[in-house]
Coordinates of C-alpha atoms and ligand atoms in Angstrom, one line a residue:
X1 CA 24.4 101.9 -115.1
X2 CA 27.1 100.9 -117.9
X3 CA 28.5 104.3 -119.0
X4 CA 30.4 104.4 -122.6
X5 CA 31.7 107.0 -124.9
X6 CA 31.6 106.3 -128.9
X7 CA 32.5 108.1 -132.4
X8 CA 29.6 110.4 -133.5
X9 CA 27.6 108.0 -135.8
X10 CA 23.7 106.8 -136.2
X11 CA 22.8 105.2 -132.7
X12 CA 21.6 101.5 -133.7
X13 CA 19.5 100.5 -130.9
X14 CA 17.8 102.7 -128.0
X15 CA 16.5 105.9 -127.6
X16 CA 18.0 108.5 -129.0
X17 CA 19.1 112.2 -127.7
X18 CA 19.9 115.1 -129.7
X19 CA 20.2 119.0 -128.6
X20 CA 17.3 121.8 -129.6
X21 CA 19.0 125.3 -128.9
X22 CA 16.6 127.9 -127.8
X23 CA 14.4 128.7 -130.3
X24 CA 14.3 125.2 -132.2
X25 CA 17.3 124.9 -134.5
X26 CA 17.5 120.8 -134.8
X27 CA 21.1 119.9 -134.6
X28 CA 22.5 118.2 -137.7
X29 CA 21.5 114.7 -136.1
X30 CA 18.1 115.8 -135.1
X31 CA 17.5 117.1 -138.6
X32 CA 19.0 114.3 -140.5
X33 CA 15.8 112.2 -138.4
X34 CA 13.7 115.0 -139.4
X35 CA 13.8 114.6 -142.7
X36 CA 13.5 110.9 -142.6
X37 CA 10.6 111.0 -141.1
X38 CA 9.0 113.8 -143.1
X39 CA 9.3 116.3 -140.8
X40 CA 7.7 114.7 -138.2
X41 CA 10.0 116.0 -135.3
X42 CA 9.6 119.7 -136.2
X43 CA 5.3 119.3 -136.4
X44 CA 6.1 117.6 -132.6
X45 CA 7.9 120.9 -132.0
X46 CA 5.2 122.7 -133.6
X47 CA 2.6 121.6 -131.8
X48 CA 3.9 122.0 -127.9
X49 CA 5.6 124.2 -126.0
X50 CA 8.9 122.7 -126.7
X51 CA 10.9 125.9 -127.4
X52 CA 14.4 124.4 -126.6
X53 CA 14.6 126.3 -123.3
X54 CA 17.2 125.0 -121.0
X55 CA 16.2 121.4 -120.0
X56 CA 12.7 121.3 -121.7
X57 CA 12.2 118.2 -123.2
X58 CA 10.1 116.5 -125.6
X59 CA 9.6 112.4 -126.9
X60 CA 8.9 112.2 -130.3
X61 CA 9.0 108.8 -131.9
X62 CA 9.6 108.3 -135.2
X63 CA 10.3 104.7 -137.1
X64 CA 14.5 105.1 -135.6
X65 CA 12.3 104.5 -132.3
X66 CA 12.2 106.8 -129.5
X67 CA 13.9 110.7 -129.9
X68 CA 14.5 112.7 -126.8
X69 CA 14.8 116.6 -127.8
X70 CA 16.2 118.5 -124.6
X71 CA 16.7 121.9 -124.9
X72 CA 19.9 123.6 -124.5
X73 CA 18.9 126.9 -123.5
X74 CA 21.3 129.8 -124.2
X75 CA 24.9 127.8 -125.2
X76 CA 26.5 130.6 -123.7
X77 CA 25.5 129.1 -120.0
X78 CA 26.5 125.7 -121.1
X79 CA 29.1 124.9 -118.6
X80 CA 30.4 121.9 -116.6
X81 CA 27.1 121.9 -114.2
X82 CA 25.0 122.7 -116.6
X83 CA 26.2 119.6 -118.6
X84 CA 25.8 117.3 -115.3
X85 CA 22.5 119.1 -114.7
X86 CA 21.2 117.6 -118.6
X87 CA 22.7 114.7 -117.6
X88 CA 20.5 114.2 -114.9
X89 CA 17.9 115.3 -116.5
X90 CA 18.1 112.8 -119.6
X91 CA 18.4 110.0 -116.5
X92 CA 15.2 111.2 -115.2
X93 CA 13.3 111.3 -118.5
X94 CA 14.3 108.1 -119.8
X95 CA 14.9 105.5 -116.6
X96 CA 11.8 104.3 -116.1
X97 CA 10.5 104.5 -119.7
X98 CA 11.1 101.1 -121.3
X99 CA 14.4 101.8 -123.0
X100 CA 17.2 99.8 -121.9
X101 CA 19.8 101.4 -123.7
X102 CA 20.0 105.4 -124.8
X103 CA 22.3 107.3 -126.9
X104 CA 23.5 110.8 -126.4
X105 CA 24.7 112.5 -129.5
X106 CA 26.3 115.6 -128.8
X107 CA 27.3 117.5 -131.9
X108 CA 29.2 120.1 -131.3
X109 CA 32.4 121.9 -132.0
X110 CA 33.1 123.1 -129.1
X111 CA 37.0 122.6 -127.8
X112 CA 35.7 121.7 -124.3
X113 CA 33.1 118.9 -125.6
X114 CA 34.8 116.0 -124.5
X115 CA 35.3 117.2 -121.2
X116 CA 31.1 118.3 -121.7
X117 CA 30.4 115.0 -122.4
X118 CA 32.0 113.8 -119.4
X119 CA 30.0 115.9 -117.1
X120 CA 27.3 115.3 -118.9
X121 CA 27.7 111.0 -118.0
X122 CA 28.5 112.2 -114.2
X123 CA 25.5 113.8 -113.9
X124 CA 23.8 110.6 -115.4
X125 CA 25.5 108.6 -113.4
X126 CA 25.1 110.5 -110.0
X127 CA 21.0 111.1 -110.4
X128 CA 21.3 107.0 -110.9
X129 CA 22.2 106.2 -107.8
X130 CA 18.8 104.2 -105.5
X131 CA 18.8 102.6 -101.9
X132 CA 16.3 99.8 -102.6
X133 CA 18.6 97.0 -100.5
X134 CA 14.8 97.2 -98.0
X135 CA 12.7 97.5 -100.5
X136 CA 11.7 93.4 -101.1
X137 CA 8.7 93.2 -102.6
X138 CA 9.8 95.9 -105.9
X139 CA 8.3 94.7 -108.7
X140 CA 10.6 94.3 -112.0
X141 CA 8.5 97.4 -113.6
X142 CA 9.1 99.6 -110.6
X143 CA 12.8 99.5 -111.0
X144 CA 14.5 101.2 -113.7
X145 CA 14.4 100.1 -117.0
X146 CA 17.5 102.3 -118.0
X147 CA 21.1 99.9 -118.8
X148 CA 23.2 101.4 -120.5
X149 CA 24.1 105.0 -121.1
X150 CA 26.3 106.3 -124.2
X151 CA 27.6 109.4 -125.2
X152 CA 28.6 109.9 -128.8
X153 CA 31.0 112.7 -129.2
X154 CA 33.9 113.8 -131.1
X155 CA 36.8 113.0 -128.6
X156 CA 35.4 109.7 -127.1
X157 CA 38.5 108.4 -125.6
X158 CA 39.8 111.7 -123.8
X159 CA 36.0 111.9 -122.8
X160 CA 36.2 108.3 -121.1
X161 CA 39.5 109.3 -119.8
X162 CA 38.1 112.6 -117.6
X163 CA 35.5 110.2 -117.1
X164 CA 37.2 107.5 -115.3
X165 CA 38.5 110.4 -112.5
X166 CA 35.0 111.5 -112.2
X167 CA 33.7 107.8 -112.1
X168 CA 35.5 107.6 -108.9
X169 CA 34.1 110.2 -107.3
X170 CA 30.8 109.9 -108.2
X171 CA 31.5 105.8 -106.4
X172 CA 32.5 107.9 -103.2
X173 CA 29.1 109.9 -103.5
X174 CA 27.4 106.5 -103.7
X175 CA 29.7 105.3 -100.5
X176 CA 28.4 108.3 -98.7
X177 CA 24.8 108.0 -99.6
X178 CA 24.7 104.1 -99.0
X179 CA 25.8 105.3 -95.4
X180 CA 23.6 108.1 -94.7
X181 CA 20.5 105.9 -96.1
X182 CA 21.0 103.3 -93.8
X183 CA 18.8 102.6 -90.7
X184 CA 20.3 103.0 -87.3
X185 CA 19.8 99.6 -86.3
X186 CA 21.6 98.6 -89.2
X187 CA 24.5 101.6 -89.2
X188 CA 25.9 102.3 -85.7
X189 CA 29.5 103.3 -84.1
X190 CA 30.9 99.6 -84.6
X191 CA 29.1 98.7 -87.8
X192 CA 29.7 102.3 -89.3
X193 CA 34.0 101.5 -88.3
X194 CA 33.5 98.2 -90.5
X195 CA 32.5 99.7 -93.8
X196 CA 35.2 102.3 -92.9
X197 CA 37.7 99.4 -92.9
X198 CA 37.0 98.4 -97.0
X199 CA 38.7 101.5 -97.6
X200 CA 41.8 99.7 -97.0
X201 CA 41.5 97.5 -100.6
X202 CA 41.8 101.2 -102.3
X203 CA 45.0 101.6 -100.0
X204 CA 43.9 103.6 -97.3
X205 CA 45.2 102.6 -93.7
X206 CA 42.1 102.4 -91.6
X207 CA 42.8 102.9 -87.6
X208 CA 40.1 102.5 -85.8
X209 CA 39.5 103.6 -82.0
X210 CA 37.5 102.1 -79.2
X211 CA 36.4 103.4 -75.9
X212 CA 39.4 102.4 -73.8
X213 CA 41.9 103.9 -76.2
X214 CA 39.6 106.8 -76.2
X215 CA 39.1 107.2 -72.6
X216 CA 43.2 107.0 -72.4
X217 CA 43.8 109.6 -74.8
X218 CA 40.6 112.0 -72.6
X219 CA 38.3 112.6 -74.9
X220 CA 35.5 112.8 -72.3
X221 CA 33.4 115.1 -74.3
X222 CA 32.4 112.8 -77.2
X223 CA 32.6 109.5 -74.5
X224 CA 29.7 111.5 -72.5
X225 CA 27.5 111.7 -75.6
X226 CA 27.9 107.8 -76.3
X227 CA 27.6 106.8 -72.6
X228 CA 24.0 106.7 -72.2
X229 CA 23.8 103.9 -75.1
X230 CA 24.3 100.1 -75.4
X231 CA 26.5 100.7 -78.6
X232 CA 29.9 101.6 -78.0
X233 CA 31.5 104.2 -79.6
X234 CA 34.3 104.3 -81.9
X235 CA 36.5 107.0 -84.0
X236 CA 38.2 105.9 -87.5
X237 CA 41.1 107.4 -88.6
X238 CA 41.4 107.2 -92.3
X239 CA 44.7 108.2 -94.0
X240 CA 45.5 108.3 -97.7
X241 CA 49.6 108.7 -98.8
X242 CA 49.3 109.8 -102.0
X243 CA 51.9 112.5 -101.9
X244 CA 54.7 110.2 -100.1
X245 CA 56.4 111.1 -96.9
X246 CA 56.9 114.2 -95.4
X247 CA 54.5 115.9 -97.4
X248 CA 51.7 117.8 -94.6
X249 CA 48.4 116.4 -94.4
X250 CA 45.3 118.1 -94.8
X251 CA 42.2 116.7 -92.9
X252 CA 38.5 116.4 -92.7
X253 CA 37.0 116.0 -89.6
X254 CA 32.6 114.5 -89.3
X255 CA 30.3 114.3 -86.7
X256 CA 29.3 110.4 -86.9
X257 CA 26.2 110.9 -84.5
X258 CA 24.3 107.5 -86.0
X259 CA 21.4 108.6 -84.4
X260 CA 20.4 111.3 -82.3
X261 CA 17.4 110.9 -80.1
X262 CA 18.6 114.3 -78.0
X263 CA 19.6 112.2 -75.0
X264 CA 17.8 113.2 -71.9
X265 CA 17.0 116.4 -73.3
X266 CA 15.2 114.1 -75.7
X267 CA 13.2 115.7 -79.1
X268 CA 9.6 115.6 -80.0
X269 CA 9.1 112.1 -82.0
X270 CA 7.9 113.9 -84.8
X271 CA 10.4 113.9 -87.5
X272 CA 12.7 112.4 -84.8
X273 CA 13.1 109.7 -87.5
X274 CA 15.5 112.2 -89.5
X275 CA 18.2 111.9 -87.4
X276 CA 19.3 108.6 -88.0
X277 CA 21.3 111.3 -91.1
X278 CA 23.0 112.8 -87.7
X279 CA 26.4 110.6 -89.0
X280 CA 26.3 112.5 -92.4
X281 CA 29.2 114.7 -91.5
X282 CA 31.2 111.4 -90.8
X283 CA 29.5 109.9 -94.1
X284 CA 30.5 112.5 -96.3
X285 CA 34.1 112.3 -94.9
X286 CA 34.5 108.3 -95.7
X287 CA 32.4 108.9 -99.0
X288 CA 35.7 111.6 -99.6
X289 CA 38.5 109.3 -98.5
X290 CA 36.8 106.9 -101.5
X291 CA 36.9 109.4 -104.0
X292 CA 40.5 110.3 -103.3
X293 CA 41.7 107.1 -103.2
X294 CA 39.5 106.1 -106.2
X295 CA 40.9 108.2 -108.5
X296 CA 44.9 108.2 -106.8
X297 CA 45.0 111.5 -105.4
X298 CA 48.2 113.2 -105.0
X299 CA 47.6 114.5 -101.6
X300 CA 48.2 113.3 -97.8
X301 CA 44.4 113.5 -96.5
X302 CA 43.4 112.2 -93.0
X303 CA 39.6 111.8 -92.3
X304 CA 38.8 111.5 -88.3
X305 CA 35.3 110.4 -87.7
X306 CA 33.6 110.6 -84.6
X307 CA 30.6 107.9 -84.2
X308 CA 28.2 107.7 -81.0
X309 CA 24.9 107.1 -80.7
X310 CA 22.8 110.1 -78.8
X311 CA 20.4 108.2 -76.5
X312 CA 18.7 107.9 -72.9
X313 CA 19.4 105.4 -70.4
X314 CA 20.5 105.8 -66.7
X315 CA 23.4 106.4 -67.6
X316 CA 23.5 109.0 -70.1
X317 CA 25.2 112.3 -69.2
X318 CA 22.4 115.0 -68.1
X319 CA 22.2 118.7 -68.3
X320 CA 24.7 120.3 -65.5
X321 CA 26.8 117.2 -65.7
X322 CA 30.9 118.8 -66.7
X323 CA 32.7 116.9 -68.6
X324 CA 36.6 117.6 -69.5
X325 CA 37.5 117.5 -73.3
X326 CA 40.9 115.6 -74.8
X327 CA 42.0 119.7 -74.8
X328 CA 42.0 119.9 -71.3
X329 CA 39.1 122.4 -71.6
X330 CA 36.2 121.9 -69.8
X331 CA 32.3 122.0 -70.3
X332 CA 29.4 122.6 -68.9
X333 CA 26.5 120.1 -70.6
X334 CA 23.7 122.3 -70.5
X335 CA 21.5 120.2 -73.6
X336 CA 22.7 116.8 -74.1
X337 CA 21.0 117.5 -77.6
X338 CA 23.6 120.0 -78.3
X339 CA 26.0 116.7 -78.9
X340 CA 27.5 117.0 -82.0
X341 CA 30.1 120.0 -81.3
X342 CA 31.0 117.8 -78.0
X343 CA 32.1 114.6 -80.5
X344 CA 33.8 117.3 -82.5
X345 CA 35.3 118.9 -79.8
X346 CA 37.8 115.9 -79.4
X347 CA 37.8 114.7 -83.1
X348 CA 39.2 118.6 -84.4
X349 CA 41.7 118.1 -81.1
X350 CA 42.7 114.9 -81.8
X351 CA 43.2 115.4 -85.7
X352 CA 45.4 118.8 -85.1
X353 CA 47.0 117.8 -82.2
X354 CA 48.1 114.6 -83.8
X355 CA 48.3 115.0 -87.2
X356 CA 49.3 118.9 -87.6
X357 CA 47.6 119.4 -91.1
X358 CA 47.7 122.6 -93.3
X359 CA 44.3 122.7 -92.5
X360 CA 40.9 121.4 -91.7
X361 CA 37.7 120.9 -93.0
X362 CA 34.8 119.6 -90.7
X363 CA 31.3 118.5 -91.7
X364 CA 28.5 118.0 -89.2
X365 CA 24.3 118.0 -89.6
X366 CA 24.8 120.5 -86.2
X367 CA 22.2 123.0 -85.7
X368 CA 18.5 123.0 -86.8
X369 CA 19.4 127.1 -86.7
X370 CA 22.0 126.6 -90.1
X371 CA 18.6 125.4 -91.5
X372 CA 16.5 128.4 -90.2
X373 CA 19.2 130.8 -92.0
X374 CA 19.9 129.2 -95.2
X375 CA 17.1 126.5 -95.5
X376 CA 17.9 123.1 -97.4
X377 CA 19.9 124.9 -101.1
X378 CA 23.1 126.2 -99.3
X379 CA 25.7 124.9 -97.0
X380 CA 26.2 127.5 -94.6
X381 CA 30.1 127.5 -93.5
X382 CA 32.8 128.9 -90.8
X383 CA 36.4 129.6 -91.0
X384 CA 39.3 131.6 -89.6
X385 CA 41.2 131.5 -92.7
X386 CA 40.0 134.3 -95.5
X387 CA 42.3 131.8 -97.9
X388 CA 41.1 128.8 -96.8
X389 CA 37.4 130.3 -96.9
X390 CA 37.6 131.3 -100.9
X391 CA 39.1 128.5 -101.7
X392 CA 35.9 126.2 -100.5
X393 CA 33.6 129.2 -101.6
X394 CA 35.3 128.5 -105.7
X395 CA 35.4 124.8 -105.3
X396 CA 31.7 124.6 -104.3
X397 CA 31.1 127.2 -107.4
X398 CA 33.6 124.9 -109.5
X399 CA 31.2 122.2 -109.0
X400 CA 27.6 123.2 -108.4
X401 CA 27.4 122.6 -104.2
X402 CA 26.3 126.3 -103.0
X403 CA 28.2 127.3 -99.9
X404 CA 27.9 130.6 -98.0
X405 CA 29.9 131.5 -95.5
X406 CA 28.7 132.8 -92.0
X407 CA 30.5 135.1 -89.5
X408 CA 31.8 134.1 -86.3
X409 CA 33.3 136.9 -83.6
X410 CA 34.0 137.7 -80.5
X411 CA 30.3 139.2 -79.4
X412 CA 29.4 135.4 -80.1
X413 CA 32.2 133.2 -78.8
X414 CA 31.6 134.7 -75.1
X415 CA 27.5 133.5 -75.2
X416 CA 29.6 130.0 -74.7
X417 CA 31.4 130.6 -71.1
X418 CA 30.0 129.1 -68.9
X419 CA 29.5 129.6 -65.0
X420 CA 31.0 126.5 -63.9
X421 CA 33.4 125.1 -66.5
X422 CA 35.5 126.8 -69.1
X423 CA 32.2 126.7 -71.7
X424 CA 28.7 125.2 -72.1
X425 CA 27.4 123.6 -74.9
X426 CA 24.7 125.4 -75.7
X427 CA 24.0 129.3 -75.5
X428 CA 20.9 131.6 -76.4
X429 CA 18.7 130.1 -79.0
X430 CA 19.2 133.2 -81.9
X431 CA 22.6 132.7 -83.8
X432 CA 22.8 129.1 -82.7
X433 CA 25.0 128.1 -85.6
X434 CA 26.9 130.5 -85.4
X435 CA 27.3 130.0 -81.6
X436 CA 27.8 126.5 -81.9
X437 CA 30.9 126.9 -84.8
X438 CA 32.6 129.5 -81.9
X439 CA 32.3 126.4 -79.6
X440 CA 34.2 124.2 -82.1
X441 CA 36.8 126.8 -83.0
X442 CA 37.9 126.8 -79.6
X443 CA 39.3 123.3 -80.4
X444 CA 41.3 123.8 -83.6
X445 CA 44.3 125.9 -81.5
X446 CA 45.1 128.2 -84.9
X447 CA 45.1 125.9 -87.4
X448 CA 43.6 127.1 -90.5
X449 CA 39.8 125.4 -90.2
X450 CA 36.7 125.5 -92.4
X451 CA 32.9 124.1 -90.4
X452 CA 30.3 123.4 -92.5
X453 CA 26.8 122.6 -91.4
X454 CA 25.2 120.6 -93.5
X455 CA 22.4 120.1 -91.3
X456 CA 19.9 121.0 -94.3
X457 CA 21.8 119.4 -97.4
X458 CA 22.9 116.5 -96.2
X459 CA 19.5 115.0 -97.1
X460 CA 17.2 116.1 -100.1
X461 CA 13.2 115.6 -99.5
X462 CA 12.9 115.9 -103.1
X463 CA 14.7 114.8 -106.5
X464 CA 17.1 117.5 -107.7
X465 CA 19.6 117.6 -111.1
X466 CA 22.0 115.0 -110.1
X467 CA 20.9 114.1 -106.7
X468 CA 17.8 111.9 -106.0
X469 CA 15.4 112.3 -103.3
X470 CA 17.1 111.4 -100.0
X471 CA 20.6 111.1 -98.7
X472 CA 22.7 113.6 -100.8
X473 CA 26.6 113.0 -100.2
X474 CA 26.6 116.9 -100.8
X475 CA 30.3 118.1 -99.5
X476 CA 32.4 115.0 -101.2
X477 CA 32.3 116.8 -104.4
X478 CA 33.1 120.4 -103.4
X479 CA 35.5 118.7 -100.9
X480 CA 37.6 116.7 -103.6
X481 CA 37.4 120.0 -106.0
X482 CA 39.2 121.7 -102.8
X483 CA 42.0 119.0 -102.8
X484 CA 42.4 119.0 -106.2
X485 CA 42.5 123.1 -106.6
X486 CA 44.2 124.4 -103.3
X487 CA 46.0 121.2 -102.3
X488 CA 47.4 119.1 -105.3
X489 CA 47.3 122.6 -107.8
X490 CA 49.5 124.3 -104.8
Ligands
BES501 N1 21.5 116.9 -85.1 C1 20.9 118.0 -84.6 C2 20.8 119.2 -85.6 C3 19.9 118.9 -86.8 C4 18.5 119.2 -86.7 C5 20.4 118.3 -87.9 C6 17.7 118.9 -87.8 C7 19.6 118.1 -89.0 C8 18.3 118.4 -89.0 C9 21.8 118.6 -83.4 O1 22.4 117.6 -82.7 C10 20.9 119.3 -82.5 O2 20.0 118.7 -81.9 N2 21.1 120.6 -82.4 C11 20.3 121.4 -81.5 C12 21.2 122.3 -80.7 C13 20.6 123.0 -79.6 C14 20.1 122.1 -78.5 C15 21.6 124.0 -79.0 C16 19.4 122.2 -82.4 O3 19.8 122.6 -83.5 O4 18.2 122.4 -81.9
MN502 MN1 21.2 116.8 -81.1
ZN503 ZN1 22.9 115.9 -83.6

């Protein structure tokens, strides 16, 4: 969808939007079309339940053509989100209706407008965002009708100018969902390390690992996972230099699983199709790498991806099997479903060992039990850094991604020895993601580290403010307001 910003004026063509505050006072624009059309819009108003309550909206057309109201609610809780929120909402209400082009006028004083009518594009602009590269026999009137998208505010220039940052992240949330939606037989280990490579025309330096270098460096843990398929597996490094030399990285670390079957311990088939998302982690972290290099971050970032493909075949790796980790550590495989923390395992080794960041952030869809606890609305997260922690607690705030972090402990950590090997891979089934972050902490050796399981975000089953229904890039957002806050502010 074109996006502009424009002087406040009379849109010419299109439908037009104007603001009703709670309780039905038009705005000046809105009232200006009232009168024209002798009172037409407040007898609308009159007449339905439109109140002006916080997205409520109402289509009154009038000879100007078609009038959106929304309703702004309470200004008082009009902030950034709430602005992408409306956005979205607008997109909704209007893509499919006809109009090609549509007009946002935004009237008020407010010092932060321009910055409002930013966010209020974004959200536009994210809720836009379709997978219909399958989809071949969509008829011209089941696609949007929607074009063009303009705000008209006071400010317009500093408005495109926030824009154009947020642009770029909002083309790393596409990146990520173009991933995540893509069918296993299209997306796996050596296809996934391809797209990863585009990166480099935005100026990232794209490394990209095979088996042999793996096997060379001992990262047996994520090797056994990948060894019962007939795709290899690889791991991208990703590195963006926007802060010049010998200035420390930061990194993010996904589980790139591009489909899970469960390996011998296979899963039921029903919903088994879900886990061709298993590589969001990994999505989210190349979706990232975009963003930052998009909009010329002034931050060293590394993104490691680990990418396998979970499956069964005489020579996949079975339960008892041990298996010994880049770390030196050794483990017990006692669920070859319990993969993702054994691709991590080396990928958060790897990344510290190598790259000695400030800190970490890994990203994996890792335990159906994250889900149980916080269902699909919040990210539950991990960390042994209190700072580290708040920081990724205000930046999810900042932004509208809910995170909430989870405890880890000693009382946990031990449910992972093992008999036979220094751990196992799976312990008791209550607590299992918190169980399963203990595993992974025993690979980040002290450095500050924040897990998130997005097993139940990563995809949406239904449409939401600024994220349709299905692959969700949830994390790139909350992970670039982190770089931005606690990395570039610091
Ligand atoms: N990829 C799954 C977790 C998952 C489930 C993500 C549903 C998204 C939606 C992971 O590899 C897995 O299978 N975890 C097991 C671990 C268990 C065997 C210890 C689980 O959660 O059941
Ligand atoms: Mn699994
Ligand atoms: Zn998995």
């Amino acid at each position: 969808m074109k996006i502009a910003f424009a002087k406040p004026g009379r849109p010419k063509k299109g439908a037009i939007v104007v603001s009703v505050a709670e309780g039905g006072a038009l705005s000046p624009t809105a009232a200006a079309l009232d009168a024209e059309a002798g009172g037409l819009i407040g007898k609308a108003i009159a007449g339905s339940r439109f109140t002006g309550k916080a997205h409520q909206t109402l289509t009154v057309f009038t000879a100007a053509g078609r009038l959106l109201l929304y309703g702004v609610g309470d200004p008082a809780k009009f902030d950034l989100t709430w602005a992408e929120t409306a956005g979205g909402g607008i997109y909704a209400a209007l893509a499919h209706s006809g109009e090609k082009e549509v007009t946002i006028v935004m009237e008020s004083g407010d010092e932060r407008r321009a910055e409002r009518a930013a966010h209020l594009a974004l959200g536009a602009e994210l809720r836009s965002y379709r997978f219909d590269k399958y989809r071949t026999t969509l008829k011209a009137e089941d696609k949007p009708s929607l074009e063009k998208l303009t705000v008209m505010v006071d400010g317009h220039s500093r408005a495109q100018k926030i824009y154009d940052v947020e642009a770029a992240i909002a083309e790393g949330v596409a990146f990520t969902r173009d991933l995540v939606s893509e069918p296993p037989n299209v997306l796996y280990p050596i296809s996934f390390a391809e797209r990863c490579l585009e990166l480099k025309k935005l100026g990232v330096d794209v490394e990209v690992l095979g088996e042999k270098e793996m096997a060379k460096l001992g990262m047996h843990a994520l090797l056994g996972v990948g060894q019962g398929s007939r795709r290899e597996s690889r791991m991208v490094v990703m590195r963006w230099n926007g802060a010049g030399k010998g200035v420390q990285p930061v990194a993010f670390v996904g589980k790139g699983v591009c489909f899970d079957t469960g390996g011998i311990s296979i899963k039921p088939a029903g919903g088994m199709e879900d886990m061709k998302f298993d590589m969001a982690g990994a999505g989210v972290v190349a979706g990232l790498m975009q963003a930052l290099a998009g909009r010329k971050a002034n931050a060293n970032v590394i993104g490691v991806i680990g990418l396998v493909e979970n499956m069964p075949d005489g020579n996949a790796q079975r339960p008892s099997d041990v298996v010994t980790s880049m770390s030196g550590q050794t483990i017990e495989i006692i669920n070859t479903d319990a993969e993702g923390r054994l691709v991590l395992a080396d990928a958060l080794w790897y990344t510290q060992d190598k790259y000695k960041p400030a800190f970490m952030v890994d990203l994996a869809t890792l335990t159906g039990a994250m889900m149980v606890a916080l269902g699909e609305e919040t990210c539950g997260y991990f960390s042994n850094d209190d700072k580290l922690s708040d920081a990724l607690k205000a930046a999810g705030d900042a932004i509208g991604e809910a995170v909430w972090r989870m405890p880890l402990g000693d009382a946990y950590n031990k449910q992972m020895d093992s008999d036979i090997a220094d751990m196992k891979n799976a312990g008791a089934r209550w607590g299992g993601a918190i169980t399963a972050a203990c595993f992974l902490e025993r690979f980040v050796n002290k450095t500050p580290w924040v897990h998130m399981d997005i097993a139940g975000v990563a995809w949406s089953r239904k449409d939401r403010g600024t994220t349709p229904k299905g692959a969700s890039g949830f994390g790139v957002r909350a992970l670039d307001r982190l770089v931005r806050d606690y990395v570039e502010k610091a």
